[in-house]
CSV table of C-alpha atoms in Angstrom, one decimal:
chain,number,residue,atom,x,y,z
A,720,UNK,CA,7.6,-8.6,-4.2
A,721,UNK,CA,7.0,-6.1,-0.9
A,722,UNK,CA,3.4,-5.6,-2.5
A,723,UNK,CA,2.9,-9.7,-2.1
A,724,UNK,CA,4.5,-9.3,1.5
A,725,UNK,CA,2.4,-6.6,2.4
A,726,UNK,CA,-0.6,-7.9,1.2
A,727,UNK,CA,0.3,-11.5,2.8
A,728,UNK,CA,1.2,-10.2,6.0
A,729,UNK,CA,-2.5,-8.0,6.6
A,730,UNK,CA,-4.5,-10.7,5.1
A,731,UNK,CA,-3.3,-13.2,7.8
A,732,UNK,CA,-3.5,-10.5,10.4
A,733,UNK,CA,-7.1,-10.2,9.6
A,734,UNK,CA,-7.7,-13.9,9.2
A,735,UNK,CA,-6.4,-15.0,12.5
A,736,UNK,CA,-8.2,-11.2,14.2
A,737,UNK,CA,-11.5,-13.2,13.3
A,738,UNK,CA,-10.9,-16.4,13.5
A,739,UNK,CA,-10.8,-15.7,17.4
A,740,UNK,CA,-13.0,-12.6,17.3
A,741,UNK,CA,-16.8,-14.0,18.3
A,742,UNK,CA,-18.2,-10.8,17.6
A,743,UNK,CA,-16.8,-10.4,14.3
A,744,UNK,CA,-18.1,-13.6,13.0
A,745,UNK,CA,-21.5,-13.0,14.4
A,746,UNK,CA,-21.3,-9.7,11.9
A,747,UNK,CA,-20.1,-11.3,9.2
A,748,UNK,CA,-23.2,-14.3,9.4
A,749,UNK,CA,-25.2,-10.8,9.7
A,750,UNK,CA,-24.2,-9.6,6.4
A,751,UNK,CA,-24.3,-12.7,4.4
A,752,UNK,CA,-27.4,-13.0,5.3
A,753,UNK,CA,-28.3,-9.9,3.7
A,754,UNK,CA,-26.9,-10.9,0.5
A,755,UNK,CA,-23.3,-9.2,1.2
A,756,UNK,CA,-20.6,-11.7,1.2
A,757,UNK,CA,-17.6,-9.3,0.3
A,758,UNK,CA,-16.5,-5.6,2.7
A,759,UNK,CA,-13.9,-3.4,2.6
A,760,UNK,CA,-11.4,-3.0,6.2
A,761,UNK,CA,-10.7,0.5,6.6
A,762,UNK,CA,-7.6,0.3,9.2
A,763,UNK,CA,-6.7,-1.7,12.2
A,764,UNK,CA,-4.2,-0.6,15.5
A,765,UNK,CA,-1.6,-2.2,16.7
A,766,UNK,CA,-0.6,-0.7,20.1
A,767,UNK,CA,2.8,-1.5,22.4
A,768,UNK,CA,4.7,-0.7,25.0
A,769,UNK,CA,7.2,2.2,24.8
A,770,UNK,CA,10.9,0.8,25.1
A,771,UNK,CA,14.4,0.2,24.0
A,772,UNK,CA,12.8,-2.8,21.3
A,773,UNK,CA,9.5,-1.9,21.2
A,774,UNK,CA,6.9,1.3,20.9
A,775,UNK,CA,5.8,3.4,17.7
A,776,UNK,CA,9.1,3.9,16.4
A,777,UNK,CA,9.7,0.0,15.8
A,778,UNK,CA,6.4,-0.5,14.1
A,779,UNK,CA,6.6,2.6,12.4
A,780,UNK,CA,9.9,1.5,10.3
A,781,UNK,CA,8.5,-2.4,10.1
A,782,UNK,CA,5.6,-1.1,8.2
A,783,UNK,CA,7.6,1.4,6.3
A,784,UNK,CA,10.2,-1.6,5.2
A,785,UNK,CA,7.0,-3.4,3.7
A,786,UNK,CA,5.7,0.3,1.5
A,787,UNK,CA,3.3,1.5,4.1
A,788,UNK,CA,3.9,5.6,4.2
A,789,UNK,CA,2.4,8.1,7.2
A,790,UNK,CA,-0.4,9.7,6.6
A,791,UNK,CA,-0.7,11.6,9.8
A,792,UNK,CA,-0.2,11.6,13.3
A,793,UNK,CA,-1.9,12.5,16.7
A,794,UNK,CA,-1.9,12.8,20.8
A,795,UNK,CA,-4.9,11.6,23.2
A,796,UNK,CA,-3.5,13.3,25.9
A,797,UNK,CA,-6.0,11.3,28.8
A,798,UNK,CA,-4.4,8.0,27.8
A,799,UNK,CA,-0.6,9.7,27.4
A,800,UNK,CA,-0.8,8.0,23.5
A,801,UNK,CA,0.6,8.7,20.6
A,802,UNK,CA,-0.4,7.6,17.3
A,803,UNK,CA,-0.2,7.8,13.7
A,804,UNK,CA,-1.6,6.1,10.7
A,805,UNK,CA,0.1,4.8,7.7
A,806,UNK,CA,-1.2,3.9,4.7
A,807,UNK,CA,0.2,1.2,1.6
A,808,UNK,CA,2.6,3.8,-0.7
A,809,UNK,CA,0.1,3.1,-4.0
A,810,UNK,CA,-3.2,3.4,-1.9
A,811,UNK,CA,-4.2,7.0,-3.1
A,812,UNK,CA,-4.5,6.7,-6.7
A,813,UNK,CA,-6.7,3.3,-6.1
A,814,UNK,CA,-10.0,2.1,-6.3
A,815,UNK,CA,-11.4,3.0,-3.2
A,816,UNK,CA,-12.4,-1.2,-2.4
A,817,UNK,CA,-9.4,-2.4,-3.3
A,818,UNK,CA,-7.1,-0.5,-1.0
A,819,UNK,CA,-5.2,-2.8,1.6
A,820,UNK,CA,-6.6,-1.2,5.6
A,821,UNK,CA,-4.7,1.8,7.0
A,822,UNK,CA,-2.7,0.7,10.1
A,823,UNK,CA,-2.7,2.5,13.1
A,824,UNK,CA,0.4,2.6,15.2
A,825,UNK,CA,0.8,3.6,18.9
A,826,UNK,CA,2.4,3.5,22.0
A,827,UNK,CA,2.6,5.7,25.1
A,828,UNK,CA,5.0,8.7,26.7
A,829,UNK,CA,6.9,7.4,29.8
A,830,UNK,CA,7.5,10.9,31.1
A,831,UNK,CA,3.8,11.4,31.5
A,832,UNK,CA,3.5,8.2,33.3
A,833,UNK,CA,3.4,8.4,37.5
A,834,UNK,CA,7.0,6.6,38.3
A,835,UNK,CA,5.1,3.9,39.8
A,836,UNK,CA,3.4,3.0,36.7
A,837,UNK,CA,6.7,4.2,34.8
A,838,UNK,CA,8.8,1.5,36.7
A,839,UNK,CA,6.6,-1.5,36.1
A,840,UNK,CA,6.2,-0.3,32.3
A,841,UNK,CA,9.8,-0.4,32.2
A,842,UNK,CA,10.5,-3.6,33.9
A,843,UNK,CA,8.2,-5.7,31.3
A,844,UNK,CA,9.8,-3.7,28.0
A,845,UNK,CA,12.8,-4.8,29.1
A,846,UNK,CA,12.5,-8.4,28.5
A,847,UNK,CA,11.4,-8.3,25.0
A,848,UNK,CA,13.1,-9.8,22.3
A,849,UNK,CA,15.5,-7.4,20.4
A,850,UNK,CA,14.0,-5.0,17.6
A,851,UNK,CA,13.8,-6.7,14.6
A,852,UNK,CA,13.7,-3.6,12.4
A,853,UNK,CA,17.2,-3.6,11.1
A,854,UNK,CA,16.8,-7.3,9.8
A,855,UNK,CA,13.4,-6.5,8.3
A,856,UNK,CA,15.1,-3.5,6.3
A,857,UNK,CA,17.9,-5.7,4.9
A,858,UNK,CA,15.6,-8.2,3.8
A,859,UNK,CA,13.4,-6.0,2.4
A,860,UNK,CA,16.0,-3.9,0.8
A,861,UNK,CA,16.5,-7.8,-1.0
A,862,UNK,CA,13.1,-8.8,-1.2
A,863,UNK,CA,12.5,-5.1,-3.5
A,864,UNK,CA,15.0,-7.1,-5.5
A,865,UNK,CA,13.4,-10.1,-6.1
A,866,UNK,CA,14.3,-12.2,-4.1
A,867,UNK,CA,11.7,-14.5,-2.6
A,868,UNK,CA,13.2,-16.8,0.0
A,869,UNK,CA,14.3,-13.1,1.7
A,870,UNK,CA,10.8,-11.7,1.1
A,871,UNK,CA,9.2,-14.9,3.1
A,872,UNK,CA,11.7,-14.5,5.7
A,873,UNK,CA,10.5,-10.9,6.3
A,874,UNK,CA,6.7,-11.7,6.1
A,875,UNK,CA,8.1,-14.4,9.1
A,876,UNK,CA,10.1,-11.8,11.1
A,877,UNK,CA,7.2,-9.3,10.8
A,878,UNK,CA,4.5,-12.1,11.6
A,879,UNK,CA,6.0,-13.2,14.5
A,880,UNK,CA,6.7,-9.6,16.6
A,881,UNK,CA,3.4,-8.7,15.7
A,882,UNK,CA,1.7,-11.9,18.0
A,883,UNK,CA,1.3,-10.1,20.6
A,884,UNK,CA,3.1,-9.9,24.0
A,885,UNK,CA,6.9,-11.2,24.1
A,886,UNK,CA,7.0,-10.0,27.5
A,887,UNK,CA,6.2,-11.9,31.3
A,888,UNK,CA,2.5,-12.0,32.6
A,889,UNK,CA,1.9,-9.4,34.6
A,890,UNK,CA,0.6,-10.1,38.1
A,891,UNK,CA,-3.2,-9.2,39.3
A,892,UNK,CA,-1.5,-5.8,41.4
A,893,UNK,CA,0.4,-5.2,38.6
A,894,UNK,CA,-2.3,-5.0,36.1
A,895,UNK,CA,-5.0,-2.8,38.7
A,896,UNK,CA,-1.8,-0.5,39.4
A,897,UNK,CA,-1.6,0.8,35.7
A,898,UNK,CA,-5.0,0.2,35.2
A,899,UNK,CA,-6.4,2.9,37.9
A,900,UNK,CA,-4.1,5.1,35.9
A,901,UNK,CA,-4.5,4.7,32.1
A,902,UNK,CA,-7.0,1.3,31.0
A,903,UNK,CA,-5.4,1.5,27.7
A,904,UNK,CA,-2.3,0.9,29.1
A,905,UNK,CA,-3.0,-2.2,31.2
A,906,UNK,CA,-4.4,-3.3,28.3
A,907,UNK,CA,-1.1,-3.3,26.0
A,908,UNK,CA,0.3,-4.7,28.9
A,909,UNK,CA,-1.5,-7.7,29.2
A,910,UNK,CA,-1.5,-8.1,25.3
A,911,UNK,CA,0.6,-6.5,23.8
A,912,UNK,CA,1.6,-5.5,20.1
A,913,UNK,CA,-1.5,-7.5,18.2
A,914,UNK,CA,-4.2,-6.3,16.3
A,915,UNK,CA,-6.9,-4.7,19.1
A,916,UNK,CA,-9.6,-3.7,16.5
A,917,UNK,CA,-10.0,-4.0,12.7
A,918,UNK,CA,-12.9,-1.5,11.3
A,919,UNK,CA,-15.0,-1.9,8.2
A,920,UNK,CA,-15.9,0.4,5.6
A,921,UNK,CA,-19.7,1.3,6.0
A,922,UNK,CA,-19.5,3.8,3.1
A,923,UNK,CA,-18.5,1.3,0.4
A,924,UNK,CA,-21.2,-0.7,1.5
A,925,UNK,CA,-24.1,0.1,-1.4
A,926,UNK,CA,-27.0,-1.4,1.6
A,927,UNK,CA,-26.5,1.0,4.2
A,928,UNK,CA,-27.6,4.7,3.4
A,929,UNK,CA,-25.2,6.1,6.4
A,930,UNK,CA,-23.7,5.0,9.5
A,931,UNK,CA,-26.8,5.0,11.1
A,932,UNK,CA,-28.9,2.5,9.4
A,933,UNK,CA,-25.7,-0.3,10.0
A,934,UNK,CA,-25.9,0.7,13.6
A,935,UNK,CA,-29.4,-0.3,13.8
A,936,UNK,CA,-28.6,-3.4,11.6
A,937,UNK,CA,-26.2,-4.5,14.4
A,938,UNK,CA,-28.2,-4.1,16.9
A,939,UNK,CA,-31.6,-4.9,16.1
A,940,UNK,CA,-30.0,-8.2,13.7
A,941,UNK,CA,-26.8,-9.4,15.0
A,942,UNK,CA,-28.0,-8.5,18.1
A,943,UNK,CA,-24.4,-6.9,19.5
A,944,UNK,CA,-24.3,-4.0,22.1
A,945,UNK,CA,-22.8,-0.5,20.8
A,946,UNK,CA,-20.2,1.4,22.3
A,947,UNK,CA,-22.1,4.6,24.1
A,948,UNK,CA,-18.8,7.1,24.8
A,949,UNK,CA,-18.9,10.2,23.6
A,950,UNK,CA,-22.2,9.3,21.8
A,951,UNK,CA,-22.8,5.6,19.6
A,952,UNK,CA,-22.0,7.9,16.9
A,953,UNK,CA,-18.7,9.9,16.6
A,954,UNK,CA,-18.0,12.4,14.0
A,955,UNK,CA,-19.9,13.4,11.2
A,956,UNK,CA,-20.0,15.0,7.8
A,957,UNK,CA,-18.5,18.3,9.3
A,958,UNK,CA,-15.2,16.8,10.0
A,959,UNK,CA,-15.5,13.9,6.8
A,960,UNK,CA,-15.8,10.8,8.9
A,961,UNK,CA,-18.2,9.2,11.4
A,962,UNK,CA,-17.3,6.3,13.2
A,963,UNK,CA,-18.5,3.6,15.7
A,964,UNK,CA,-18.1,0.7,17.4
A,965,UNK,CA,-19.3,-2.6,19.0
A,966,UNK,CA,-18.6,-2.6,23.3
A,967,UNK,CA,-16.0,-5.3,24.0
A,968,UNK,CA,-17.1,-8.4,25.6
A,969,UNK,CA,-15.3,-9.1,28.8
A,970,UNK,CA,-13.7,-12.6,28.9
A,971,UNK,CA,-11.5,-14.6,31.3
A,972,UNK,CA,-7.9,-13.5,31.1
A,973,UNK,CA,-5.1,-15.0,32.9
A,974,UNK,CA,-2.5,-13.7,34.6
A,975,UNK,CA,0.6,-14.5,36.3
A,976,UNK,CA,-0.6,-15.2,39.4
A,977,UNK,CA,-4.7,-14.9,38.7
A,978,UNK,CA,-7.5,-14.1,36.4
A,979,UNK,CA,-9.1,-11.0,35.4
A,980,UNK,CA,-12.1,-9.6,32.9
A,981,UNK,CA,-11.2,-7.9,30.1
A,982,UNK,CA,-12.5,-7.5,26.3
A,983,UNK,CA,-9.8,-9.4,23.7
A,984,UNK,CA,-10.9,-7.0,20.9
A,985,UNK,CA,-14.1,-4.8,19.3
A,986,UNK,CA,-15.0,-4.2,16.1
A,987,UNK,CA,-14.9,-0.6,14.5
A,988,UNK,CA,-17.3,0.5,11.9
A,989,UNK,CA,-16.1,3.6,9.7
A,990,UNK,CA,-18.4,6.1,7.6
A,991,UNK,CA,-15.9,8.6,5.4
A,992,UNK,CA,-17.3,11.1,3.3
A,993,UNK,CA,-16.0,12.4,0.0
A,994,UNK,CA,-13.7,15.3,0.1
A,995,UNK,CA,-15.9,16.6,-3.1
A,996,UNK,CA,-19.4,15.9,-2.6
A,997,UNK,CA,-20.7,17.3,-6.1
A,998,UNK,CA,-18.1,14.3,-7.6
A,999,UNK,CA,-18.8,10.6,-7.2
A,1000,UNK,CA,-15.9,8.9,-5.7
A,1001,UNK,CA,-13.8,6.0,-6.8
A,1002,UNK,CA,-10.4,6.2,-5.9
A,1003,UNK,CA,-9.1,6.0,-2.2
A,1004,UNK,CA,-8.3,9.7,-2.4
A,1005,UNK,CA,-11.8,10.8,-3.1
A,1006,UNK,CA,-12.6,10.1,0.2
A,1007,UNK,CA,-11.3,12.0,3.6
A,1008,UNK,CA,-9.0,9.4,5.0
A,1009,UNK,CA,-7.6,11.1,8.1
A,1010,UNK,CA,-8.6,10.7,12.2
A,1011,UNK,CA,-10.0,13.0,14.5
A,1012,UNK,CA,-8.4,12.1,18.0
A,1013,UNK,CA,-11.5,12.8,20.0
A,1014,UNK,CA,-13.4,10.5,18.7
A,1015,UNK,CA,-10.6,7.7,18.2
A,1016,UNK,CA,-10.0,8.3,22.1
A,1017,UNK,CA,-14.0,7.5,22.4
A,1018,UNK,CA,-13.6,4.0,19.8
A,1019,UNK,CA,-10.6,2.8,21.8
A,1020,UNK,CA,-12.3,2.6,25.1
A,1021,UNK,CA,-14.1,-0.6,23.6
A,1022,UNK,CA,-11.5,-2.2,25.0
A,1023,UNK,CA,-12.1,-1.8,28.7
A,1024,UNK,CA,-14.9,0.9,28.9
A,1025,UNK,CA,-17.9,0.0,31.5
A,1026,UNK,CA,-20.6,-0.6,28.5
């Protein structure tokens, strides 16, 4: 039954990521028209606010209710966030394709944060709703059971705290304030714990011969800009994965007492290579499936970086 929920809850996380995701449809049109009408998704983030009912510790246990299991975890000390990845508790032994996306959860150290910064982060956790970990665990502990109205109910509960900001607008000051300091930060703050980025899995794609050659197919075909930090290219076969991503398109945001520009979302592309080169590989374990902080702390700045 947590298996359904599980698989449930992502697949309507990634059907409502690009349903308003503009560039993610444009990529999609790309690759059917190439003859490729099914991908893999390697991971997607969900980042939040640290605080009493929200931050990494929440979303942590919310996934771990549902059979997701860490994998590994890591600082980017520029942007004062912490993150670790989890992956679903049968995903090892699988077939590669038919692994449900790693989930990447974050949120930020308040005693790294300036107090002016600290004290508006603070004031905006505050008014969220309270955690709903300890429900999700006691319906999950009945859902394991069998029981389905109590497994719906927890795809529900999870659904909803994962739409993105429960918290008050910020105002325009507000926003700039914590944006001078950390980017990434005014960007949780504005919206909150949602799906910023979902990434798809170049390598299991038999058209492309490496991360390059899909580059090139997004940018000379669908036509989308690349994000240029730290290289379009981060990573390689050294450290057993490469990735990249689109530059996030600025849109009109509103605030609670203006507008501002900011990208909604990006789209991460994800070349991993096999932990045994001289063995073909199948199953999800085959494959390196960690992160390498630099160059996630490159990918992220999608969202807000001057491409």
């Amino acid at each position: 039954m947590l298996k359904q929920v599980r698989r449930t809850l992502i697949h309507q996380l990634w059907d409502k990521y690009r349903s308003q995701s503009v560039q993610t449809q444009l990529i999609e049109k790309g690759l059917k028209h190439k003859g490729i009408q099914k991908f893999a998704l390697d991971h997607f983030a969900v980042i939040d606010l640290p605080g009493l009912h929200t931050g990494i510790s929440h979303l942590n246990q919310l996934f771990s209710a549902i059979g997701y299991i860490v994998q590994g975890r890591d600082y980017l000390p520029d942007k004062q966030n912490d993150f670790l990845w989890m992956t679903e508790c049968d995903s090892l032994h699988s077939p590669a394709a038919e692994v449900l996306p790693q989930v990447v959860v974050a949120d930020f150290r308040l005693d790294e944060l300036p107090l002016t910064i600290r004290k508006i982060i603070e004031k905006y956790a505050a008014k969220t709703r309270p955690s709903p970990v300890p429900e999700a665990q006691k319906l999950a502990g009945r859902a394991y059971l069998g029981d389905e109205a109590a497994a719906n109910n927890l795809y529900s509960l999870i659904t909803h705290y994962l739409s993105g900001r429960d918290w008050p607008l910020p105002t325009i000051n507000e926003f700039h304030t914590v944006q001078a300091f950390n980017e990434l930060l005014a960007w949780v703050l504005v919206f909150g714990r949602t799906p910023n980025h979902f990434t798809l899995s170049v390598h299991l794609l038999d058209h492309f011969s490496d991360l390059n050659a899909f580059h090139a197919f997004i940018e000379t075909e669908v036509e989308l800009p690349l994000n240029q930090d730290g290289g379009v290219i981060k990573g390689g076969p050294s450290v057993g994965i490469a990735q990249g991503s689109t530059a996030g398109m600025p849109k009109t945001i509103p605030l609670a007492d203006g507008s501002i520009q900011l990208p909604t979302d990006f789209v991460e592309f994800v070349w991993r290579y096999p932990c045994y080169p001289s063995v073909k590989p199948v199953l999800w374990e085959d494959y390196f499936t960690g992160f390498v902080a630099q160059h996630a702390d490159r990918v992220i700045e999608s969202l807000y970086g001057d491409q």
